Tab-separated table of N, CA and C in Angstrom:
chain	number	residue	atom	x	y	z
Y	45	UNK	N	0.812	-1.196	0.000
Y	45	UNK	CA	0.000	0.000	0.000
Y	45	UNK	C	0.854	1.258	0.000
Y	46	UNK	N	1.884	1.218	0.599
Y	46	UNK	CA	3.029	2.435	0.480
Y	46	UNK	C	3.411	2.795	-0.879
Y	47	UNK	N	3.497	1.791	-1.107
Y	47	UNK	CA	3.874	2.269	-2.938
Y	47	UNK	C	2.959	2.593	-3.819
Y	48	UNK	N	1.615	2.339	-3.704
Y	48	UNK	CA	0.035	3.100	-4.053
Y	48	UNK	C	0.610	4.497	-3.910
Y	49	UNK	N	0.623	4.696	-2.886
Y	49	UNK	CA	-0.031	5.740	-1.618
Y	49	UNK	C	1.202	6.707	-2.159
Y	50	UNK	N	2.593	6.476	-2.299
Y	50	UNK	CA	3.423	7.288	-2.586
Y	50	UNK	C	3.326	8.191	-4.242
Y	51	UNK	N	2.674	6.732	-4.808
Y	51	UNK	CA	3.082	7.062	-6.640
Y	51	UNK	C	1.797	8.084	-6.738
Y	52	UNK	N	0.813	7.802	-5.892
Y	52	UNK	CA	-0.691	8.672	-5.748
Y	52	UNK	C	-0.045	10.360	-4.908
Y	53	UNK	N	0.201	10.151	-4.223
Y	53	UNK	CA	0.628	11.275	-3.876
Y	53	UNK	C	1.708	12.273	-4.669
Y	54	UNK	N	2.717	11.722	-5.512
Y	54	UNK	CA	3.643	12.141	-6.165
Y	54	UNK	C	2.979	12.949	-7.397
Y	55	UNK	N	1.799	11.885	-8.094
Y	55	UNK	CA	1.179	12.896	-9.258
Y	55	UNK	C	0.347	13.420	-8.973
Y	56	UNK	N	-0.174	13.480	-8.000
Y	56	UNK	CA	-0.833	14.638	-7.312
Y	56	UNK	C	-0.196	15.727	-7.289
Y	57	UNK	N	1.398	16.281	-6.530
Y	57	UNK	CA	1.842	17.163	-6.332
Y	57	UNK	C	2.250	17.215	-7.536
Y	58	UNK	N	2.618	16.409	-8.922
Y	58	UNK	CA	2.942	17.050	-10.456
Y	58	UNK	C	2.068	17.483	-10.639
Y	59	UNK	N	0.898	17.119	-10.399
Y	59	UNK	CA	-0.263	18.047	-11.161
Y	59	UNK	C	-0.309	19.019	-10.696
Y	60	UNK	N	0.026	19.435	-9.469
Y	60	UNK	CA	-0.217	20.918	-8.557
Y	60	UNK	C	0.386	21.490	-9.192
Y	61	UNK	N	1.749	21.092	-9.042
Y	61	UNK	CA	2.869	22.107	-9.492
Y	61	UNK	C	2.767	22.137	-11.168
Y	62	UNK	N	2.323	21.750	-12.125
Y	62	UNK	CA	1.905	21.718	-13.545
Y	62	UNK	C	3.293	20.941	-13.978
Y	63	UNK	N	3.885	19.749	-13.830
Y	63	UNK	CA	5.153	19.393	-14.273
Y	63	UNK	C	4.645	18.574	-15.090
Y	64	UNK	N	5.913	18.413	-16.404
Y	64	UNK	CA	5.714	18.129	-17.331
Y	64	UNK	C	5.776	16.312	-17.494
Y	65	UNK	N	5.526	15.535	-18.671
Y	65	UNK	CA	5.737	14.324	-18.263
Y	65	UNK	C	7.218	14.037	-17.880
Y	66	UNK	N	8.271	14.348	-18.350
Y	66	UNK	CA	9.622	13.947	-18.094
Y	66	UNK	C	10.078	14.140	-16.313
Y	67	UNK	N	9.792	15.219	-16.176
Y	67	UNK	CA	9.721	15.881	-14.731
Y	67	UNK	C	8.991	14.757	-13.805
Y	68	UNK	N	7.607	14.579	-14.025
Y	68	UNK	CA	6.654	13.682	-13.777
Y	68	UNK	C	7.120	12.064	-13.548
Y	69	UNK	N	7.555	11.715	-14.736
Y	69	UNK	CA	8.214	10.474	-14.705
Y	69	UNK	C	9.920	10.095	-13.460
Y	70	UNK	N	10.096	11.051	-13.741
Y	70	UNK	CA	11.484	11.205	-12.528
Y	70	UNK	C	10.755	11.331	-11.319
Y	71	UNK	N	10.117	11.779	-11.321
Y	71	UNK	CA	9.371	11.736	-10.035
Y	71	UNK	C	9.138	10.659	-9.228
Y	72	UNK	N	8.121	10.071	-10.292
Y	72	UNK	CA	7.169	9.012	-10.152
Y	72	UNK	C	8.504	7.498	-9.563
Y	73	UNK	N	9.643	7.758	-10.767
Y	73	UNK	CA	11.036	6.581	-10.140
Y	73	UNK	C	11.400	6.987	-9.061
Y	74	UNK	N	11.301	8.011	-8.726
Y	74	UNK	CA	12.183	8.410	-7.133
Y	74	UNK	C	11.624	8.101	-6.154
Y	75	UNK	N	9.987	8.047	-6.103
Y	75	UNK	CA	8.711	8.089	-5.583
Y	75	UNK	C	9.212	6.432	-5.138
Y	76	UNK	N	9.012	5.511	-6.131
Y	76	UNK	CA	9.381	4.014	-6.168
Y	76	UNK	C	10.578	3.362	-5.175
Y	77	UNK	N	11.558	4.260	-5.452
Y	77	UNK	CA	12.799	3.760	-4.981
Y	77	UNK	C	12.632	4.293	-3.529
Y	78	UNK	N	11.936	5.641	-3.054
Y	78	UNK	CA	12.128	5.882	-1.652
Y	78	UNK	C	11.000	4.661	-1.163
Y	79	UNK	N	9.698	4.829	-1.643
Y	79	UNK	CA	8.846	3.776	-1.017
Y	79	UNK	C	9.474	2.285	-0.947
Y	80	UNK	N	10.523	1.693	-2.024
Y	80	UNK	CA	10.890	0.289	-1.745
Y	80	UNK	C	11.994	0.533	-0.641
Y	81	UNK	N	12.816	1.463	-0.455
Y	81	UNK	CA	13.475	1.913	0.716
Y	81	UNK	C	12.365	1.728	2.161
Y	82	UNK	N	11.798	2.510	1.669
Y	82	UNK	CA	10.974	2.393	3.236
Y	82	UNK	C	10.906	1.356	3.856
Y	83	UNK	N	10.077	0.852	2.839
Y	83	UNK	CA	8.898	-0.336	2.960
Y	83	UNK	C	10.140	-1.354	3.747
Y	84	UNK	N	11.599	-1.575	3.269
Y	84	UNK	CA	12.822	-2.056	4.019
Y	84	UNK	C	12.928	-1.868	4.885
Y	85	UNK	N	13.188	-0.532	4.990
Y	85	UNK	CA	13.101	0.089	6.531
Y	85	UNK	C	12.094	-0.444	7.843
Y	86	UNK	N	11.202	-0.472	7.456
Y	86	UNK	CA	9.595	-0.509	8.128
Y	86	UNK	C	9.430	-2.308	8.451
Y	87	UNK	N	9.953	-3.032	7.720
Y	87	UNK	CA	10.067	-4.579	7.778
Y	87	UNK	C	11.155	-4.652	8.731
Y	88	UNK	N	12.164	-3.989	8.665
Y	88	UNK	CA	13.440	-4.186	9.651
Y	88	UNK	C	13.131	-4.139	10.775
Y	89	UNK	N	12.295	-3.161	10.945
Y	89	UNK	CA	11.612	-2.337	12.074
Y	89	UNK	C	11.056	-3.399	13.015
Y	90	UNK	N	10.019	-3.765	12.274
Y	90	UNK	CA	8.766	-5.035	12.810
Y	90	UNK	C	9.631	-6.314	13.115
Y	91	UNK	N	10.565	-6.239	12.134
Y	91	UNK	CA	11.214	-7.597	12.691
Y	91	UNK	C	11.591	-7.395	13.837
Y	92	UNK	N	12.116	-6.469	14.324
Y	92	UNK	CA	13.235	-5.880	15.773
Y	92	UNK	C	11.114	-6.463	16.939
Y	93	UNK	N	10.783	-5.435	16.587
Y	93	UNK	CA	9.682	-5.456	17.822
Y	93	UNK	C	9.051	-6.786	17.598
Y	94	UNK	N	8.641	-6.897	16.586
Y	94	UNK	CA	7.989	-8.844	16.830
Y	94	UNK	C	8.822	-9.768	17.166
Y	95	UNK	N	9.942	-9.878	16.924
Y	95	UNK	CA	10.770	-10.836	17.548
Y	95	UNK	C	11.307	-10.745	18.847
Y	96	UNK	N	10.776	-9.512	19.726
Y	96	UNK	CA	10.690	-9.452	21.142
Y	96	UNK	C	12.351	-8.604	21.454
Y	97	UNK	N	12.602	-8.642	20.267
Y	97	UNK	CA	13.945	-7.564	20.902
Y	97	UNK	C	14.057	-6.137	21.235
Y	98	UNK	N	13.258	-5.579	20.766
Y	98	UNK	CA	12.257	-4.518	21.540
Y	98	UNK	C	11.312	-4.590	21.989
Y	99	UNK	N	11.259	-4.244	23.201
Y	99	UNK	CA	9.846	-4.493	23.494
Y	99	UNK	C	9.022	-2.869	23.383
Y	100	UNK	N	7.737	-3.149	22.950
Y	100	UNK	CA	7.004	-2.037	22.489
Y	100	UNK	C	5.425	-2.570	22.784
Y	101	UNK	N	4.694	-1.695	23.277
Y	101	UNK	CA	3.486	-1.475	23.617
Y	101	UNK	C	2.623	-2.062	22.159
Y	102	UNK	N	1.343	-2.930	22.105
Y	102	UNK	CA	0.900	-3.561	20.610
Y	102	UNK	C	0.711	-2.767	19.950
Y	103	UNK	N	0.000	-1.451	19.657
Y	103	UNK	CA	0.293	-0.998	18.592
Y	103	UNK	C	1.136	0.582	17.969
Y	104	UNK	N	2.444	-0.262	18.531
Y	104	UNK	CA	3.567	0.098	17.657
Y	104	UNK	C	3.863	-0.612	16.295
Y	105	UNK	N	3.144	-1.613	16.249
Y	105	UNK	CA	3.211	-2.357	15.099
Y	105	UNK	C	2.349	-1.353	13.548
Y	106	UNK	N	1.167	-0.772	13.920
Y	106	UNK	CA	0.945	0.209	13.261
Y	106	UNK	C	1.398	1.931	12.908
Y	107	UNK	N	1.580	2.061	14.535
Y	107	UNK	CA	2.273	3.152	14.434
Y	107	UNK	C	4.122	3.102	13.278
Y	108	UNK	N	4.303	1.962	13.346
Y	108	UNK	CA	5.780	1.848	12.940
Y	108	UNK	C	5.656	1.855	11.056
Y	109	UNK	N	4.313	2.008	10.691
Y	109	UNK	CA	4.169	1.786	9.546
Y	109	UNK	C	3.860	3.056	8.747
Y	110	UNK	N	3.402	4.259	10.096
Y	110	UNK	CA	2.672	5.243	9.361
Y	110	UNK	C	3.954	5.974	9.910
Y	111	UNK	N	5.014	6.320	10.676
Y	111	UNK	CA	5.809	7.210	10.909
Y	111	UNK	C	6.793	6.819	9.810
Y	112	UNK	N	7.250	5.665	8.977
Y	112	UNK	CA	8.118	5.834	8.132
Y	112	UNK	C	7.609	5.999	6.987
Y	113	UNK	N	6.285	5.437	6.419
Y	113	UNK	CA	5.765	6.447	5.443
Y	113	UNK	C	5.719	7.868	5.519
Y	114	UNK	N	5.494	8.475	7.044
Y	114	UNK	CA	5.641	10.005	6.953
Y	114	UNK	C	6.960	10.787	6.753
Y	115	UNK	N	7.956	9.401	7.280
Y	115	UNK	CA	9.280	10.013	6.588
Y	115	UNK	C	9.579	9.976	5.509
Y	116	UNK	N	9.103	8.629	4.721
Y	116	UNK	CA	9.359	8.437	3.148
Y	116	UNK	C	8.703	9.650	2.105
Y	117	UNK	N	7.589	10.356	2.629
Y	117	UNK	CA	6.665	11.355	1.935
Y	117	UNK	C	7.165	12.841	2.480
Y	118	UNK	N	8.010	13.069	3.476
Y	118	UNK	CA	7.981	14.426	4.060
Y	118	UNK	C	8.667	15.115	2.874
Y	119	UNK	N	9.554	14.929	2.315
Y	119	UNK	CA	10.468	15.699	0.789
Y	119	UNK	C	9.157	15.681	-0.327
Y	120	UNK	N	8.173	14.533	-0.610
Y	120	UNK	CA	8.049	14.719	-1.988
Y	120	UNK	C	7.382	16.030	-2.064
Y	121	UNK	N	7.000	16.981	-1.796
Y	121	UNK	CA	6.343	18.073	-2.108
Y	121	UNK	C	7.272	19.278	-2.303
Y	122	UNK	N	8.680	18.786	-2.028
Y	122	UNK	CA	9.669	19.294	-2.022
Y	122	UNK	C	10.507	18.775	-3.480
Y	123	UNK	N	10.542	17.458	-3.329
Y	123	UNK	CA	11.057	16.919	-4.665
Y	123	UNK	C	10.404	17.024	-5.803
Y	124	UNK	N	8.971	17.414	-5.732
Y	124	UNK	CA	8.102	17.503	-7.064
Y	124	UNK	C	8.159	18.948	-7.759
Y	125	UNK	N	9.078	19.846	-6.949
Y	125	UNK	CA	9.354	21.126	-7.673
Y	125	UNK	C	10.815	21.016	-8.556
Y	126	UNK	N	11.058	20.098	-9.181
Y	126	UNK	CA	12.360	19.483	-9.648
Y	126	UNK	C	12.920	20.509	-10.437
């Protein structure tokens, strides 16, 4: 769903900003590569707390999903002015 949610959000902000397809398309790959980053990130994560090596209150398991999407998304509105 991160990678929906990112590529949806990315041409959203091309369309705001009126960018062209080339612009658009760079986007849209950067969009990809931070969300498959994340999405790494965010699995690493869960592995640490489900496997009991952190211990964390139950739902950190959700929370741990929406704070690194909010990190993976905090630039693109920044990156979509290319």
């Amino acid at each position: 769903r991160m990678l929906w949610a990112a590529l949806f959000l990315t041409f959203a902000l091309c369309s705001f900003h009126r960018l062209g397809w080339v612009k658009s398309g760079m986007a849209a790959a950067l969009a990809v590569v931070a969300a498959l980053l994340g999405n790494t990130l965010r699995a690493a994560a869960l592995f640490i707390v489900e496997a009991g090596i952190l211990r964390l209150p139950p739902w950190s398991h959700e929370s741990t999903g929406l704070v690194v999407f909010a990190a993976v998304t905090r630039r693109f509105d920044r990156g979509s002015r290319i």
